[in-house]
Amino acid sequence: MTEASSPEPADPSSAVPFVTPLPPAGLSKVLGLLEILDDHGGREDIYKLARELRDSFGELIIIIKAAEILDLVETPGGDLVMLPLGKQVIELPVNEKKKIISRQVAKLSLIRHMTDFLRAREGQQATRQEVLDELARTLPTERPKPQFEALVNWGRYSELMTFSRDEDVLRIAQKAV
Amino acid sequence: MLLKLENVSKIYDTDGRPSTILADLNCAIDSNQFVCIVGPSGCGKSTTLRLINGLMVPSVGQVVFKDKPLTGINMQCAMVFQNFALLPWLTVMQNVTLGLEARGLNANDATKKAAVYIDKVGLDGFESAYPRELSGGMKQRVGLARALAVEPELLLMDEPFSSLDPLTSINLREELLDIWADANLAVSTVIMVTHIIEEAVELADRVILIAGRPGRIVADIEVTMPRPRHKNSEAFTRHVDAIFSLMAECC
Ligand SMILES: Nc1ncnc2c1ncn2[C@@H]1O[C@H](COP(=O)(O)OP(=O)(O)OP(=O)(O)O)[C@@H](O)[C@H]1O
Ligand SMILES: [Mg+2]
């Protein structure tokens, strides 16, 4: 499940590229998951964690999925296991944590495809509807709205994209140009 | 001594009848401490914070901040709230600059300073977002950035994690400790209200237990475990149990 490291070129214009959807999980929760896993010595049964968190099993799975595609954890046989990068992240101060997570986010195929898509456009920007259309085209089996929200959230967090609700426009962040 | 409560009592007027909410609080809090106030619902924890930041005046006794009796709002304090208390029609940046402009900074300086603290709490990239676009964790980061931006010596927090889901709350508690330990920040001392004993034992150097009607300080417990503190350790459980049994005795 090392989606973050698969290097495939994204072609925003024509052919439908191979991209993987974003798990619609907030990154604060991913960081919290690493903390709790560390409290459990870096390895724990996923079902046990779900019970301890009194969290709906479904949501925890999405958060775990997010941590997994960011190469922070792995999930052999129903366990959640910390990877070295995950361990490194929890030992860093707030800012440094964010840098590493951002670097991982930037490698994801959907993030790469959407930054290419925006960069290829005039003003490096697109309206919400244009982004939703592109998401529907590249991820025909996913609901575009949650993907859009995750894209905005992870794009902002990694400082690759900004979204203006006033204008309803997603654009490449100035810092990322 | 950073802060002292001297014989502080608070009497509210409820339906024309005076009722004593807090009675005879005495305590002294040093700089560089992380203090948690715990106690059952309605015992006067939030009222205690309001007395400390000067939003409310004691009916009896006084609050002394750096050797001076407090008169009016304490400008060296900032507060973080359970419900975030953000203005929904303002962006993240505007929510943070608001308090700075209220303290007399011009718009330019306020923006610069706000940017520093937005960065400190890991909110870079969210400057132009509105509160409703944010998760609870990100909203509370805004609350924290807004409080830190006024560069208070004393940070007051009223159940700042209790409306967050467990994972977000774990993450923010960890980051709060980082921020408190950061010598480059003005904040030296944190007083946090919580009703979760594990949370107090995880974070605090000292846990003050308020209980009873009227609320009194019934215990004042030092927590000397080194950080980071692991919830599954024996020492951790021992501390939690000790506070629980004190609470059972007093309430
Ligand atoms: N403005 C007020 N006027 C009259 N009574 C009040 C006022 N504010 C609070 N009280 C009462 O004072 C008591 C203490 O309130 P306070 O909010 O300080 O408690 P608390 O420990 O923070 O409770 P909780 O755990 O529910 O947040 C409560 O019984 C409350 O009803
Ligand atoms: Mg309260």
PDB file of C-alpha atoms in Angstrom, chain B:
ATOM      1  CA  MET B   1       4.953  34.065  42.336  1.00  0.00           C
ATOM      2  CA  LEU B   2       2.962  34.622  39.165  1.00  0.00           C
ATOM      3  CA  LEU B   3      -0.540  34.343  40.540  1.00  0.00           C
ATOM      4  CA  LYS B   4      -2.178  34.183  43.925  1.00  0.00           C
ATOM      5  CA  LEU B   5      -5.755  33.696  44.948  1.00  0.00           C
ATOM      6  CA  GLU B   6      -6.237  35.142  48.423  1.00  0.00           C
ATOM      7  CA  ASN B   7      -9.396  34.138  50.287  1.00  0.00           C
ATOM      8  CA  VAL B   8     -11.366  34.384  47.078  1.00  0.00           C
ATOM      9  CA  SER B   9     -15.100  33.820  47.238  1.00  0.00           C
ATOM     10  CA  LYS B  10     -17.706  34.392  44.577  1.00  0.00           C
ATOM     11  CA  ILE B  11     -21.339  34.993  45.307  1.00  0.00           C
ATOM     12  CA  TYR B  12     -23.845  35.015  42.476  1.00  0.00           C
ATOM     13  CA  ASP B  13     -27.256  36.476  42.599  1.00  0.00           C
ATOM     14  CA  THR B  14     -29.661  33.713  41.630  1.00  0.00           C
ATOM     15  CA  ASP B  15     -33.300  34.840  41.395  1.00  0.00           C
ATOM     16  CA  GLY B  16     -32.639  37.708  43.760  1.00  0.00           C
ATOM     17  CA  ARG B  17     -31.038  35.382  46.311  1.00  0.00           C
ATOM     18  CA  PRO B  18     -27.320  35.381  46.868  1.00  0.00           C
ATOM     19  CA  SER B  19     -25.673  32.000  46.514  1.00  0.00           C
ATOM     20  CA  THR B  20     -22.034  31.304  47.206  1.00  0.00           C
ATOM     21  CA  ILE B  21     -20.435  29.502  44.289  1.00  0.00           C
ATOM     22  CA  LEU B  22     -16.812  29.501  45.367  1.00  0.00           C
ATOM     23  CA  ALA B  23     -15.651  29.796  48.956  1.00  0.00           C
ATOM     24  CA  ASP B  24     -12.307  30.806  50.313  1.00  0.00           C
ATOM     25  CA  LEU B  25      -9.980  29.806  47.508  1.00  0.00           C
ATOM     26  CA  ASN B  26      -6.338  30.137  48.426  1.00  0.00           C
ATOM     27  CA  CYS B  27      -3.543  29.125  46.151  1.00  0.00           C
ATOM     28  CA  ALA B  28      -0.306  30.345  44.662  1.00  0.00           C
ATOM     29  CA  ILE B  29       0.843  29.440  41.187  1.00  0.00           C
ATOM     30  CA  ASP B  30       4.431  29.750  40.057  1.00  0.00           C
ATOM     31  CA  SER B  31       5.638  30.594  36.582  1.00  0.00           C
ATOM     32  CA  ASN B  32       6.501  27.787  34.187  1.00  0.00           C
ATOM     33  CA  GLN B  33       3.871  25.468  35.562  1.00  0.00           C
ATOM     34  CA  PHE B  34       1.160  23.561  33.833  1.00  0.00           C
ATOM     35  CA  VAL B  35      -1.774  23.517  36.212  1.00  0.00           C
ATOM     36  CA  CYS B  36      -5.022  21.646  35.714  1.00  0.00           C
ATOM     37  CA  ILE B  37      -8.187  22.436  37.611  1.00  0.00           C
ATOM     38  CA  VAL B  38     -10.499  19.454  37.874  1.00  0.00           C
ATOM     39  CA  GLY B  39     -13.827  18.970  39.572  1.00  0.00           C
ATOM     40  CA  PRO B  40     -17.406  17.890  39.076  1.00  0.00           C
ATOM     41  CA  SER B  41     -19.784  19.814  36.828  1.00  0.00           C
ATOM     42  CA  GLY B  42     -21.025  23.076  38.307  1.00  0.00           C
ATOM     43  CA  CYS B  43     -18.389  23.309  41.049  1.00  0.00           C
ATOM     44  CA  GLY B  44     -17.124  26.652  39.757  1.00  0.00           C
ATOM     45  CA  LYS B  45     -14.170  25.824  37.491  1.00  0.00           C
ATOM     46  CA  SER B  46     -15.119  28.243  34.731  1.00  0.00           C
ATOM     47  CA  THR B  47     -15.914  30.898  37.316  1.00  0.00           C
ATOM     48  CA  THR B  48     -12.411  30.451  38.752  1.00  0.00           C
ATOM     49  CA  LEU B  49     -10.866  31.115  35.326  1.00  0.00           C
ATOM     50  CA  ARG B  50     -13.014  34.217  34.892  1.00  0.00           C
ATOM     51  CA  LEU B  51     -11.837  35.502  38.250  1.00  0.00           C
ATOM     52  CA  ILE B  52      -8.224  34.890  37.262  1.00  0.00           C
ATOM     53  CA  ASN B  53      -8.450  36.788  33.989  1.00  0.00           C
ATOM     54  CA  GLY B  54     -10.360  39.607  35.612  1.00  0.00           C
ATOM     55  CA  LEU B  55     -13.506  39.173  33.574  1.00  0.00           C
ATOM     56  CA  MET B  56     -15.205  38.802  36.937  1.00  0.00           C
ATOM     57  CA  VAL B  57     -14.441  40.336  40.327  1.00  0.00           C
ATOM     58  CA  PRO B  58     -14.283  38.280  43.534  1.00  0.00           C
ATOM     59  CA  SER B  59     -17.037  39.043  46.039  1.00  0.00           C
ATOM     60  CA  VAL B  60     -14.527  38.533  48.820  1.00  0.00           C
ATOM     61  CA  GLY B  61     -10.724  38.383  48.700  1.00  0.00           C
ATOM     62  CA  GLN B  62      -8.444  39.218  45.833  1.00  0.00           C
ATOM     63  CA  VAL B  63      -6.541  37.899  42.858  1.00  0.00           C
ATOM     64  CA  VAL B  64      -2.894  38.954  42.847  1.00  0.00           C
ATOM     65  CA  PHE B  65      -0.938  38.844  39.612  1.00  0.00           C
ATOM     66  CA  LYS B  66       2.815  39.430  39.867  1.00  0.00           C
ATOM     67  CA  ASP B  67       2.431  40.991  43.304  1.00  0.00           C
ATOM     68  CA  LYS B  68      -0.271  43.428  42.205  1.00  0.00           C
ATOM     69  CA  PRO B  69      -3.932  43.023  43.100  1.00  0.00           C
ATOM     70  CA  LEU B  70      -5.910  42.629  39.913  1.00  0.00           C
ATOM     71  CA  THR B  71      -8.213  45.467  39.006  1.00  0.00           C
ATOM     72  CA  GLY B  72     -10.021  44.914  35.726  1.00  0.00           C
ATOM     73  CA  ILE B  73      -9.110  42.596  32.874  1.00  0.00           C
ATOM     74  CA  ASN B  74      -5.687  40.990  33.048  1.00  0.00           C
ATOM     75  CA  MET B  75      -4.019  41.813  29.737  1.00  0.00           C
ATOM     76  CA  GLN B  76      -1.291  39.245  30.358  1.00  0.00           C
ATOM     77  CA  CYS B  77      -3.851  36.477  30.116  1.00  0.00           C
ATOM     78  CA  ALA B  78      -5.552  34.919  27.154  1.00  0.00           C
ATOM     79  CA  MET B  79      -8.310  32.358  27.115  1.00  0.00           C
ATOM     80  CA  VAL B  80      -9.098  29.333  24.975  1.00  0.00           C
ATOM     81  CA  PHE B  81     -12.678  28.076  25.054  1.00  0.00           C
ATOM     82  CA  GLN B  82     -14.351  24.719  24.691  1.00  0.00           C
ATOM     83  CA  ASN B  83     -16.610  25.902  21.875  1.00  0.00           C
ATOM     84  CA  PHE B  84     -13.727  27.733  20.102  1.00  0.00           C
ATOM     85  CA  ALA B  85     -15.604  31.073  20.153  1.00  0.00           C
ATOM     86  CA  LEU B  86     -14.651  31.935  16.567  1.00  0.00           C
ATOM     87  CA  LEU B  87     -16.530  34.468  14.483  1.00  0.00           C
ATOM     88  CA  PRO B  88     -17.994  32.490  11.580  1.00  0.00           C
ATOM     89  CA  TRP B  89     -18.003  35.371   9.109  1.00  0.00           C
ATOM     90  CA  LEU B  90     -14.267  35.989   9.538  1.00  0.00           C
ATOM     91  CA  THR B  91     -11.432  33.967   8.037  1.00  0.00           C
ATOM     92  CA  VAL B  92      -8.800  32.227  10.151  1.00  0.00           C
ATOM     93  CA  MET B  93      -6.459  35.180   9.693  1.00  0.00           C
ATOM     94  CA  GLN B  94      -9.158  37.698  10.583  1.00  0.00           C
ATOM     95  CA  ASN B  95     -10.170  35.755  13.682  1.00  0.00           C
ATOM     96  CA  VAL B  96      -6.588  35.888  14.895  1.00  0.00           C
ATOM     97  CA  THR B  97      -5.927  39.546  14.057  1.00  0.00           C
ATOM     98  CA  LEU B  98      -9.160  40.705  15.655  1.00  0.00           C
ATOM     99  CA  GLY B  99      -7.802  40.463  19.202  1.00  0.00           C
ATOM    100  CA  LEU B 100      -4.550  42.133  18.178  1.00  0.00           C
ATOM    101  CA  GLU B 101      -6.284  45.087  16.615  1.00  0.00           C
ATOM    102  CA  ALA B 102      -8.405  45.357  19.757  1.00  0.00           C
ATOM    103  CA  ARG B 103      -5.133  45.714  21.654  1.00  0.00           C
ATOM    104  CA  GLY B 104      -4.079  48.597  19.476  1.00  0.00           C
ATOM    105  CA  LEU B 105      -1.899  47.041  16.765  1.00  0.00           C
ATOM    106  CA  ASN B 106      -2.303  48.462  13.269  1.00  0.00           C
ATOM    107  CA  ALA B 107      -3.607  46.102  10.595  1.00  0.00           C
ATOM    108  CA  ASN B 108      -0.201  45.488   9.078  1.00  0.00           C
ATOM    109  CA  ASP B 109       1.536  44.561  12.322  1.00  0.00           C
ATOM    110  CA  ALA B 110      -1.446  42.510  13.416  1.00  0.00           C
ATOM    111  CA  THR B 111      -1.281  40.447  10.224  1.00  0.00           C
ATOM    112  CA  LYS B 112       2.439  39.874  10.615  1.00  0.00           C
ATOM    113  CA  LYS B 113       2.099  38.770  14.201  1.00  0.00           C
ATOM    114  CA  ALA B 114      -0.926  36.607  13.484  1.00  0.00           C
ATOM    115  CA  ALA B 115       1.011  34.842  10.723  1.00  0.00           C
ATOM    116  CA  VAL B 116       3.728  33.885  13.205  1.00  0.00           C
ATOM    117  CA  TYR B 117       1.247  32.217  15.548  1.00  0.00           C
ATOM    118  CA  ILE B 118      -0.800  30.646  12.785  1.00  0.00           C
ATOM    119  CA  ASP B 119       2.435  28.982  11.779  1.00  0.00           C
ATOM    120  CA  LYS B 120       3.260  27.951  15.376  1.00  0.00           C
ATOM    121  CA  VAL B 121       0.040  26.008  15.761  1.00  0.00           C
ATOM    122  CA  GLY B 122       0.344  24.297  12.383  1.00  0.00           C
ATOM    123  CA  LEU B 123      -2.330  26.272  10.573  1.00  0.00           C
ATOM    124  CA  ASP B 124      -0.218  27.550   7.710  1.00  0.00           C
ATOM    125  CA  GLY B 125      -2.214  27.172   4.531  1.00  0.00           C
ATOM    126  CA  PHE B 126      -5.562  27.754   6.245  1.00  0.00           C
ATOM    127  CA  GLU B 127      -5.310  31.556   6.576  1.00  0.00           C
ATOM    128  CA  SER B 128      -8.153  32.300   4.204  1.00  0.00           C
ATOM    129  CA  ALA B 129     -10.431  29.465   5.328  1.00  0.00           C
ATOM    130  CA  TYR B 130     -13.631  30.152   7.248  1.00  0.00           C
ATOM    131  CA  PRO B 131     -14.366  28.330  10.516  1.00  0.00           C
ATOM    132  CA  ARG B 132     -17.099  26.179   8.988  1.00  0.00           C
ATOM    133  CA  GLU B 133     -14.623  24.786   6.484  1.00  0.00           C
ATOM    134  CA  LEU B 134     -12.453  23.502   9.321  1.00  0.00           C
ATOM    135  CA  SER B 135     -12.475  20.342  11.390  1.00  0.00           C
ATOM    136  CA  GLY B 136     -12.840  20.708  15.156  1.00  0.00           C
ATOM    137  CA  GLY B 137      -9.115  20.239  15.610  1.00  0.00           C
ATOM    138  CA  MET B 138      -8.298  22.997  13.158  1.00  0.00           C
ATOM    139  CA  LYS B 139     -10.879  25.273  14.788  1.00  0.00           C
ATOM    140  CA  GLN B 140      -9.266  24.808  18.173  1.00  0.00           C
ATOM    141  CA  ARG B 141      -5.897  25.552  16.605  1.00  0.00           C
ATOM    142  CA  VAL B 142      -7.361  28.899  15.557  1.00  0.00           C
ATOM    143  CA  GLY B 143      -8.527  29.463  19.147  1.00  0.00           C
ATOM    144  CA  LEU B 144      -5.031  28.687  20.336  1.00  0.00           C
ATOM    145  CA  ALA B 145      -3.331  30.899  17.744  1.00  0.00           C
ATOM    146  CA  ARG B 146      -5.644  33.753  18.676  1.00  0.00           C
ATOM    147  CA  ALA B 147      -4.764  33.369  22.356  1.00  0.00           C
ATOM    148  CA  LEU B 148      -1.010  33.003  21.747  1.00  0.00           C
ATOM    149  CA  ALA B 149      -0.898  35.966  19.377  1.00  0.00           C
ATOM    150  CA  VAL B 150      -1.482  38.442  22.184  1.00  0.00           C
ATOM    151  CA  GLU B 151       1.666  36.968  23.750  1.00  0.00           C
ATOM    152  CA  PRO B 152       0.204  36.287  27.171  1.00  0.00           C
ATOM    153  CA  GLU B 153       2.300  35.073  30.034  1.00  0.00           C
ATOM    154  CA  LEU B 154      -0.578  33.071  31.358  1.00  0.00           C
ATOM    155  CA  LEU B 155      -2.727  30.937  29.113  1.00  0.00           C
ATOM    156  CA  LEU B 156      -6.143  29.964  30.459  1.00  0.00           C
ATOM    157  CA  MET B 157      -8.013  27.102  28.865  1.00  0.00           C
ATOM    158  CA  ASP B 158     -11.563  26.065  29.687  1.00  0.00           C
ATOM    159  CA  GLU B 159     -12.062  22.423  28.664  1.00  0.00           C
ATOM    160  CA  PRO B 160     -10.334  23.072  25.350  1.00  0.00           C
ATOM    161  CA  PHE B 161     -10.447  19.459  24.179  1.00  0.00           C
ATOM    162  CA  SER B 162     -13.811  18.302  25.380  1.00  0.00           C
ATOM    163  CA  SER B 163     -15.702  18.942  22.177  1.00  0.00           C
ATOM    164  CA  LEU B 164     -13.125  17.129  20.064  1.00  0.00           C
ATOM    165  CA  ASP B 165     -13.067  13.473  19.085  1.00  0.00           C
ATOM    166  CA  PRO B 166     -10.487  11.349  20.958  1.00  0.00           C
ATOM    167  CA  LEU B 167      -7.856  11.221  18.210  1.00  0.00           C
ATOM    168  CA  THR B 168      -7.923  14.950  17.538  1.00  0.00           C
ATOM    169  CA  SER B 169      -7.801  15.597  21.236  1.00  0.00           C
ATOM    170  CA  ILE B 170      -4.722  13.395  21.705  1.00  0.00           C
ATOM    171  CA  ASN B 171      -2.976  15.228  18.895  1.00  0.00           C
ATOM    172  CA  LEU B 172      -3.784  18.684  20.239  1.00  0.00           C
ATOM    173  CA  ARG B 173      -2.778  17.804  23.798  1.00  0.00           C
ATOM    174  CA  GLU B 174       0.577  16.685  22.524  1.00  0.00           C
ATOM    175  CA  GLU B 175       1.014  19.867  20.502  1.00  0.00           C
ATOM    176  CA  LEU B 176      -0.059  22.026  23.431  1.00  0.00           C
ATOM    177  CA  LEU B 177       2.736  20.545  25.532  1.00  0.00           C
ATOM    178  CA  ASP B 178       5.204  21.347  22.749  1.00  0.00           C
ATOM    179  CA  ILE B 179       3.971  24.914  22.630  1.00  0.00           C
ATOM    180  CA  TRP B 180       4.101  25.326  26.384  1.00  0.00           C
ATOM    181  CA  ALA B 181       7.666  23.974  26.420  1.00  0.00           C
ATOM    182  CA  ASP B 182       8.762  26.306  23.606  1.00  0.00           C
ATOM    183  CA  ALA B 183      11.041  28.841  25.262  1.00  0.00           C
ATOM    184  CA  ASN B 184      10.574  31.274  22.368  1.00  0.00           C
ATOM    185  CA  LEU B 185       6.943  31.839  23.263  1.00  0.00           C
ATOM    186  CA  ALA B 186       5.748  34.333  25.847  1.00  0.00           C
ATOM    187  CA  VAL B 187       3.470  31.777  27.489  1.00  0.00           C
ATOM    188  CA  SER B 188       5.147  30.433  30.581  1.00  0.00           C
ATOM    189  CA  THR B 189       2.203  29.147  32.517  1.00  0.00           C
ATOM    190  CA  VAL B 190      -0.963  27.315  31.599  1.00  0.00           C
ATOM    191  CA  ILE B 191      -4.050  26.885  33.765  1.00  0.00           C
ATOM    192  CA  MET B 192      -6.431  24.458  32.163  1.00  0.00           C
ATOM    193  CA  VAL B 193      -9.845  23.318  33.325  1.00  0.00           C
ATOM    194  CA  THR B 194     -10.841  19.780  32.532  1.00  0.00           C
ATOM    195  CA  HIS B 195     -13.232  17.243  33.941  1.00  0.00           C
ATOM    196  CA  ILE B 196     -11.185  14.355  32.601  1.00  0.00           C
ATOM    197  CA  ILE B 197      -8.721  13.171  35.215  1.00  0.00           C
ATOM    198  CA  GLU B 198      -6.534  11.269  32.747  1.00  0.00           C
ATOM    199  CA  GLU B 199      -6.147  14.462  30.772  1.00  0.00           C
ATOM    200  CA  ALA B 200      -4.973  16.325  33.871  1.00  0.00           C
ATOM    201  CA  VAL B 201      -2.486  13.606  34.788  1.00  0.00           C
ATOM    202  CA  GLU B 202      -1.166  13.530  31.236  1.00  0.00           C
ATOM    203  CA  LEU B 203      -0.544  17.259  31.088  1.00  0.00           C
ATOM    204  CA  ALA B 204      -0.164  18.867  34.490  1.00  0.00           C
ATOM    205  CA  ASP B 205       2.616  19.524  36.957  1.00  0.00           C
ATOM    206  CA  ARG B 206      -0.075  20.167  39.468  1.00  0.00           C
ATOM    207  CA  VAL B 207      -3.723  19.232  39.719  1.00  0.00           C
ATOM    208  CA  ILE B 208      -6.072  21.359  41.776  1.00  0.00           C
ATOM    209  CA  LEU B 209      -9.301  19.674  42.719  1.00  0.00           C
ATOM    210  CA  ILE B 210     -12.331  21.879  43.353  1.00  0.00           C
ATOM    211  CA  ALA B 211     -15.456  20.270  44.771  1.00  0.00           C
ATOM    212  CA  GLY B 212     -18.503  20.821  46.916  1.00  0.00           C
ATOM    213  CA  ARG B 213     -21.250  23.424  47.112  1.00  0.00           C
ATOM    214  CA  PRO B 214     -19.890  26.027  47.393  1.00  0.00           C
ATOM    215  CA  GLY B 215     -16.774  24.946  45.546  1.00  0.00           C
ATOM    216  CA  ARG B 216     -13.588  24.819  47.567  1.00  0.00           C
ATOM    217  CA  ILE B 217     -10.085  23.633  46.820  1.00  0.00           C
ATOM    218  CA  VAL B 218     -10.167  20.177  48.357  1.00  0.00           C
ATOM    219  CA  ALA B 219      -6.869  18.835  47.043  1.00  0.00           C
ATOM    220  CA  ASP B 220      -3.729  20.101  45.411  1.00  0.00           C
ATOM    221  CA  ILE B 221      -1.643  17.330  43.936  1.00  0.00           C
ATOM    222  CA  GLU B 222       1.794  17.486  42.404  1.00  0.00           C
ATOM    223  CA  VAL B 223       2.425  15.302  39.375  1.00  0.00           C
ATOM    224  CA  THR B 224       6.135  14.752  38.990  1.00  0.00           C
ATOM    225  CA  MET B 225       6.200  12.045  36.337  1.00  0.00           C
ATOM    226  CA  PRO B 226       8.591  12.893  33.508  1.00  0.00           C
ATOM    227  CA  ARG B 227       7.096  13.664  30.101  1.00  0.00           C
ATOM    228  CA  PRO B 228       6.061  12.188  27.727  1.00  0.00           C
ATOM    229  CA  ARG B 229       3.702  10.304  29.995  1.00  0.00           C
ATOM    230  CA  HIS B 230       2.364   6.998  28.869  1.00  0.00           C
ATOM    231  CA  LYS B 231      -1.211   6.234  29.790  1.00  0.00           C
ATOM    232  CA  ASN B 232      -0.498   2.571  30.131  1.00  0.00           C
ATOM    233  CA  SER B 233       2.256   3.002  32.684  1.00  0.00           C
ATOM    234  CA  GLU B 234       1.810   1.962  36.286  1.00  0.00           C
ATOM    235  CA  ALA B 235       2.692   5.404  37.671  1.00  0.00           C
ATOM    236  CA  PHE B 236       0.079   7.009  35.449  1.00  0.00           C
ATOM    237  CA  THR B 237      -2.662   4.714  36.667  1.00  0.00           C
ATOM    238  CA  ARG B 238      -1.610   5.285  40.267  1.00  0.00           C
ATOM    239  CA  HIS B 239      -1.972   9.055  39.889  1.00  0.00           C
ATOM    240  CA  VAL B 240      -5.337   8.765  38.201  1.00  0.00           C
ATOM    241  CA  ASP B 241      -6.627   6.400  40.886  1.00  0.00           C
ATOM    242  CA  ALA B 242      -5.417   8.688  43.674  1.00  0.00           C
ATOM    243  CA  ILE B 243      -7.297  11.666  42.246  1.00  0.00           C
ATOM    244  CA  PHE B 244     -10.408   9.596  41.597  1.00  0.00           C
ATOM    245  CA  SER B 245     -10.508   8.430  45.187  1.00  0.00           C
ATOM    246  CA  LEU B 246     -10.031  11.983  46.476  1.00  0.00           C
ATOM    247  CA  MET B 247     -12.894  13.036  44.293  1.00  0.00           C
ATOM    248  CA  ALA B 248     -15.068  10.217  45.539  1.00  0.00           C
ATOM    249  CA  GLU B 249     -14.356  11.275  49.101  1.00  0.00           C
ATOM    250  CA  CYS B 250     -15.162  14.942  48.516  1.00  0.00           C
ATOM    251  CA  CYS B 251     -18.114  14.857  46.157  1.00  0.00           C
TER     252      CYS B 251
END
